Amino acid sequence: MPKMDFFIPILLFSLLLPIGHGGHGSPPTEYRHTLSELSQEKTLHCTSLPPTERLLCELEGALDAQGRPATANKLNPLLPPFPSNKKSCKFRRHNVYALYPYSMPPSPALNRVLEKYDDMHRRCREVDSDASLNRVYPSSRRPTCQYLIWRQSRYGFGNRLLSLISSFLYAIMSARVLLIEYPNWDDLFCEPFSGSSIQLQAATRLNQLLGESYVRFRDAGCGPGGKSQNSPCNTTVVNFMLDHTTPERDYEAITCPMGFARLRETPFITIRRSNQYFVPGFYLNPVLSPLLDVLFPQRNAFHLLSRFLLTPSDGMWSSISSQLDVHASRRIGVQVREFRTRRYLSEYDGNVIQCIKKKGGFLPKQFRKHGDRGGEYVGVYMATLIRRHLKEVNSSMRVLEKEAGRKFRLKFQRLDGREEHDFRHQAEAMVDMWVLSMSHVLVTSQESTFGYIAAGLSGGFPYFIDKEAGKGCFMGLGVEPCFHAAPKNLSCVREEAAAFTLQDLVKTTSKVKVCSDRQSGWTVLPAH
Ligand SMILES: *[C@@H]1O[C@H](CO)[C@@H](O)[C@H](O)[C@H]1NC(C)=O
Ligand SMILES: *[C@@H]1O[C@H](CO)[C@@H](O)[C@H](O)[C@H]1NC(C)=O
Ligand SMILES: *[C@@H]1O[C@H](CO)[C@@H](O)[C@H](O)[C@H]1NC(C)=O
């Protein structure tokens, strides 16, 4: 159901400025103007449809256009299909999502788009073999399809996944094949694409670190008024760094219509240093926002895309299920993390217990008609690097048991207390995130990417632990992660059809707000 404010950005912008006709060289005012020339040809027939259907038709047309060049292509019949472990993925086969209390289904529109994306991925991996990509990258020749190459950064596991999901959404909306360089991928996750492979093979030029000769987005200077008058960027490779140190201007490619469109003919985009959840930036882009409303009517992009892209491997699922308390009548997940100090802070424990008491959904003993049915208990799973929290919370739980007349059982992983990014530590973090995500009540630390992932996977609102003693916790604004390094001062002015500042847009939109746990960040609010 499109809501009224779905149309507001379009109306707003058509009132502000005369709309250009949107052909090549004109600033984009509609989604289709941001697509490559090849895609535009394939989406001409969509123009007569009503707005919502048109957007979907254009996106599907763009996905279909990739890997089907106008000139009949010589598919190499000798290429073996990619070895795919999609079928053997137990997490998918066992329908583990039935264990999720707040699971939300994808819209039919998203299902169709993901199906088309999946087909595109396989088709393009067949048309552009790794060897042929190797030859064209980077040169002035073009591959058949367009690509987004994502590389694992040196940042933590949570940051990596936030950036990867954001990049996946970028890849979908720009009809690009997502390829990643992530050496531990197969140990952690199942292959998301059928008959294809998300991973770059080890020995290609594509996964080598780019040197100075590769254009960074803000130096690419394409588009009207740029170095190459009236044309989109035709550099072969444009390199992005989207982290907390990146100059705000680099986020133009996410938040500004022209910034996004400028790269429509660039065959390779690389995201090699990113630790941000930049999806709220897409929601602020007036040209992309209506499309997002069609794909994610509940504004839960992380929830739905993570379920497609981040399916635990069989090995990881076995570790996760060994920690998951499936017999508990209620599961409470607690994640405690001290950011600033990395030392034990006692006020957190008190707040955690207070939070469980208030938000756990337990009636005090005197209000309950019957005692507990035999063997019933509440399972508390705790993720923390500091052991002292386990001890303190456990002993407070004994007091709570008496008050609430319920049994509580505590589970946790035995960790070495260090935060590192090798395979073992990633696997441990992943177990914690996924076990937490299956909780009925989720209590997490503020500003923690770890907690964001658990909440996003879960689909339920998290409770954030207050930093002040005695304050308990407060509910998050929604299920979407916070974009920590939000480019708050960025204005979309360079060659845009309608100039605007993001800050002003955040004041008027009902879709994006300042995060409740971080004033400098932005988050996407759920649709009501
Ligand atoms: C685009 O690329 C082609 C081929 O490399 C080149 O001949 C042309 O000058 C480029 N156009 C612009 C505007 O840079
Ligand atoms: C929690 O407390 C119970 C009861 O005192 C004890 O049996 C259990 O071992 C404790 N667990 C932890 C992790 O300290
Ligand atoms: C944003 O602009 C304000 C006012 O011009 C300035 O004080 C602030 O430092 C800027 N913030 C960033 C992150 O650039």
Short mmCIF file of N, CA, C and O in Angstrom, two decimals, residues 153-156 159 163 216 240-251 273-278 449 482-488 518 520:
data_model
loop_
_atom_site.label_atom_id
_atom_site.label_comp_id
_atom_site.label_asym_id
_atom_site.label_seq_id
_atom_site.Cartn_x
_atom_site.Cartn_y
_atom_site.Cartn_z
N SER A 153 36.85 -5.02 4.76
CA SER A 153 37.75 -3.99 5.26
C SER A 153 38.39 -4.50 6.54
O SER A 153 38.06 -5.56 7.03
N ARG A 154 39.27 -3.69 7.11
CA ARG A 154 39.90 -4.11 8.35
C ARG A 154 39.01 -3.86 9.56
O ARG A 154 39.39 -4.08 10.68
N TYR A 155 37.80 -3.37 9.31
CA TYR A 155 36.90 -3.08 10.42
C TYR A 155 36.27 -4.35 10.98
O TYR A 155 36.40 -5.42 10.40
N GLY A 156 35.57 -4.19 12.11
CA GLY A 156 34.97 -5.34 12.79
C GLY A 156 33.92 -6.04 11.94
O GLY A 156 33.43 -5.51 10.94
N ASN A 159 30.59 -4.15 11.41
CA ASN A 159 30.73 -3.08 10.42
C ASN A 159 30.78 -3.64 9.00
O ASN A 159 30.19 -3.09 8.08
N SER A 163 28.05 -2.75 6.00
CA SER A 163 28.50 -2.19 4.74
C SER A 163 28.14 -3.12 3.57
O SER A 163 27.76 -2.66 2.49
N ARG A 216 38.96 8.03 -7.51
CA ARG A 216 38.03 8.05 -6.40
C ARG A 216 36.81 8.83 -6.83
O ARG A 216 36.90 9.71 -7.68
N PHE A 240 35.31 3.73 -4.18
CA PHE A 240 34.66 4.40 -3.05
C PHE A 240 35.31 4.05 -1.74
O PHE A 240 35.70 2.92 -1.52
N MET A 241 35.37 5.03 -0.88
CA MET A 241 35.68 4.74 0.50
C MET A 241 34.52 5.31 1.29
O MET A 241 34.29 6.51 1.25
N LEU A 242 33.76 4.48 1.90
CA LEU A 242 32.59 4.97 2.61
C LEU A 242 32.71 4.56 4.07
O LEU A 242 32.06 3.63 4.53
N ASP A 243 33.58 5.25 4.77
CA ASP A 243 33.69 4.97 6.20
C ASP A 243 33.54 6.25 6.99
O ASP A 243 33.16 7.29 6.46
N HIS A 244 33.85 6.19 8.27
CA HIS A 244 33.58 7.34 9.13
C HIS A 244 34.58 8.47 8.91
O HIS A 244 34.38 9.57 9.41
N THR A 245 35.65 8.21 8.15
CA THR A 245 36.63 9.27 7.91
C THR A 245 36.45 9.89 6.52
O THR A 245 37.15 10.83 6.17
N THR A 246 35.55 9.32 5.74
CA THR A 246 35.37 9.76 4.36
C THR A 246 34.81 11.19 4.32
O THR A 246 33.90 11.50 5.06
N PRO A 247 35.34 12.04 3.44
CA PRO A 247 34.73 13.37 3.29
C PRO A 247 33.26 13.21 2.89
O PRO A 247 32.92 12.33 2.11
N GLU A 248 32.43 14.07 3.45
CA GLU A 248 30.98 13.94 3.20
C GLU A 248 30.65 13.89 1.73
O GLU A 248 29.71 13.23 1.31
N ARG A 249 31.42 14.59 0.93
CA ARG A 249 31.11 14.67 -0.50
C ARG A 249 31.08 13.31 -1.18
O ARG A 249 30.38 13.12 -2.17
N ASP A 250 31.84 12.36 -0.65
CA ASP A 250 31.85 11.03 -1.27
C ASP A 250 30.50 10.35 -1.14
O ASP A 250 30.19 9.43 -1.90
N TYR A 251 29.71 10.78 -0.16
CA TYR A 251 28.38 10.17 0.01
C TYR A 251 27.36 10.72 -0.99
O TYR A 251 26.22 10.28 -1.00
N ARG A 273 36.69 0.23 1.25
CA ARG A 273 36.91 0.58 2.65
C ARG A 273 35.64 1.20 3.17
O ARG A 273 35.40 2.38 3.00
N SER A 274 34.81 0.37 3.73
CA SER A 274 33.53 0.89 4.21
C SER A 274 33.15 0.17 5.48
O SER A 274 33.35 -1.03 5.61
N ASN A 275 32.61 0.92 6.42
CA ASN A 275 32.17 0.33 7.69
C ASN A 275 30.81 0.86 8.09
O ASN A 275 30.44 0.80 9.24
N GLN A 276 30.09 1.42 7.12
CA GLN A 276 28.86 2.12 7.46
C GLN A 276 27.62 1.42 6.92
O GLN A 276 27.67 0.74 5.89
N TYR A 277 26.50 1.66 7.61
CA TYR A 277 25.20 1.27 7.09
C TYR A 277 24.63 2.50 6.40
O TYR A 277 24.02 3.35 7.04
N PHE A 278 24.87 2.61 5.10
CA PHE A 278 24.51 3.86 4.42
C PHE A 278 23.13 3.83 3.76
O PHE A 278 22.79 4.74 3.00
N THR A 449 27.33 -2.03 16.55
CA THR A 449 26.97 -2.62 15.26
C THR A 449 26.51 -4.06 15.48
O THR A 449 25.68 -4.58 14.75
N CYS A 482 21.74 1.99 12.55
CA CYS A 482 22.00 3.43 12.49
C CYS A 482 23.18 3.70 11.54
O CYS A 482 24.16 2.96 11.54
N PHE A 483 23.04 4.73 10.73
CA PHE A 483 24.12 5.18 9.83
C PHE A 483 24.97 6.14 10.65
O PHE A 483 24.65 7.31 10.77
N HIS A 484 26.04 5.61 11.26
CA HIS A 484 26.81 6.39 12.23
C HIS A 484 27.39 7.67 11.65
O HIS A 484 27.29 8.73 12.23
N ALA A 485 28.05 7.54 10.50
CA ALA A 485 28.75 8.70 9.94
C ALA A 485 27.87 9.45 8.95
O ALA A 485 28.31 9.83 7.87
N ALA A 486 26.62 9.65 9.30
CA ALA A 486 25.69 10.33 8.40
C ALA A 486 26.27 11.65 7.91
O ALA A 486 26.77 12.43 8.72
N PRO A 487 26.24 11.89 6.59
CA PRO A 487 26.82 13.13 6.05
C PRO A 487 25.89 14.31 6.27
O PRO A 487 25.22 14.77 5.37
N LYS A 488 25.86 14.78 7.51
CA LYS A 488 24.82 15.72 7.93
C LYS A 488 24.91 17.09 7.26
O LYS A 488 23.92 17.80 7.18
N ARG A 518 22.45 7.53 19.05
CA ARG A 518 23.61 8.26 18.54
C ARG A 518 23.17 9.51 17.80
O ARG A 518 22.60 9.43 16.70
N SER A 520 24.71 11.74 16.17
CA SER A 520 25.30 12.09 14.88
C SER A 520 24.84 11.16 13.77
O SER A 520 25.25 11.31 12.62
#
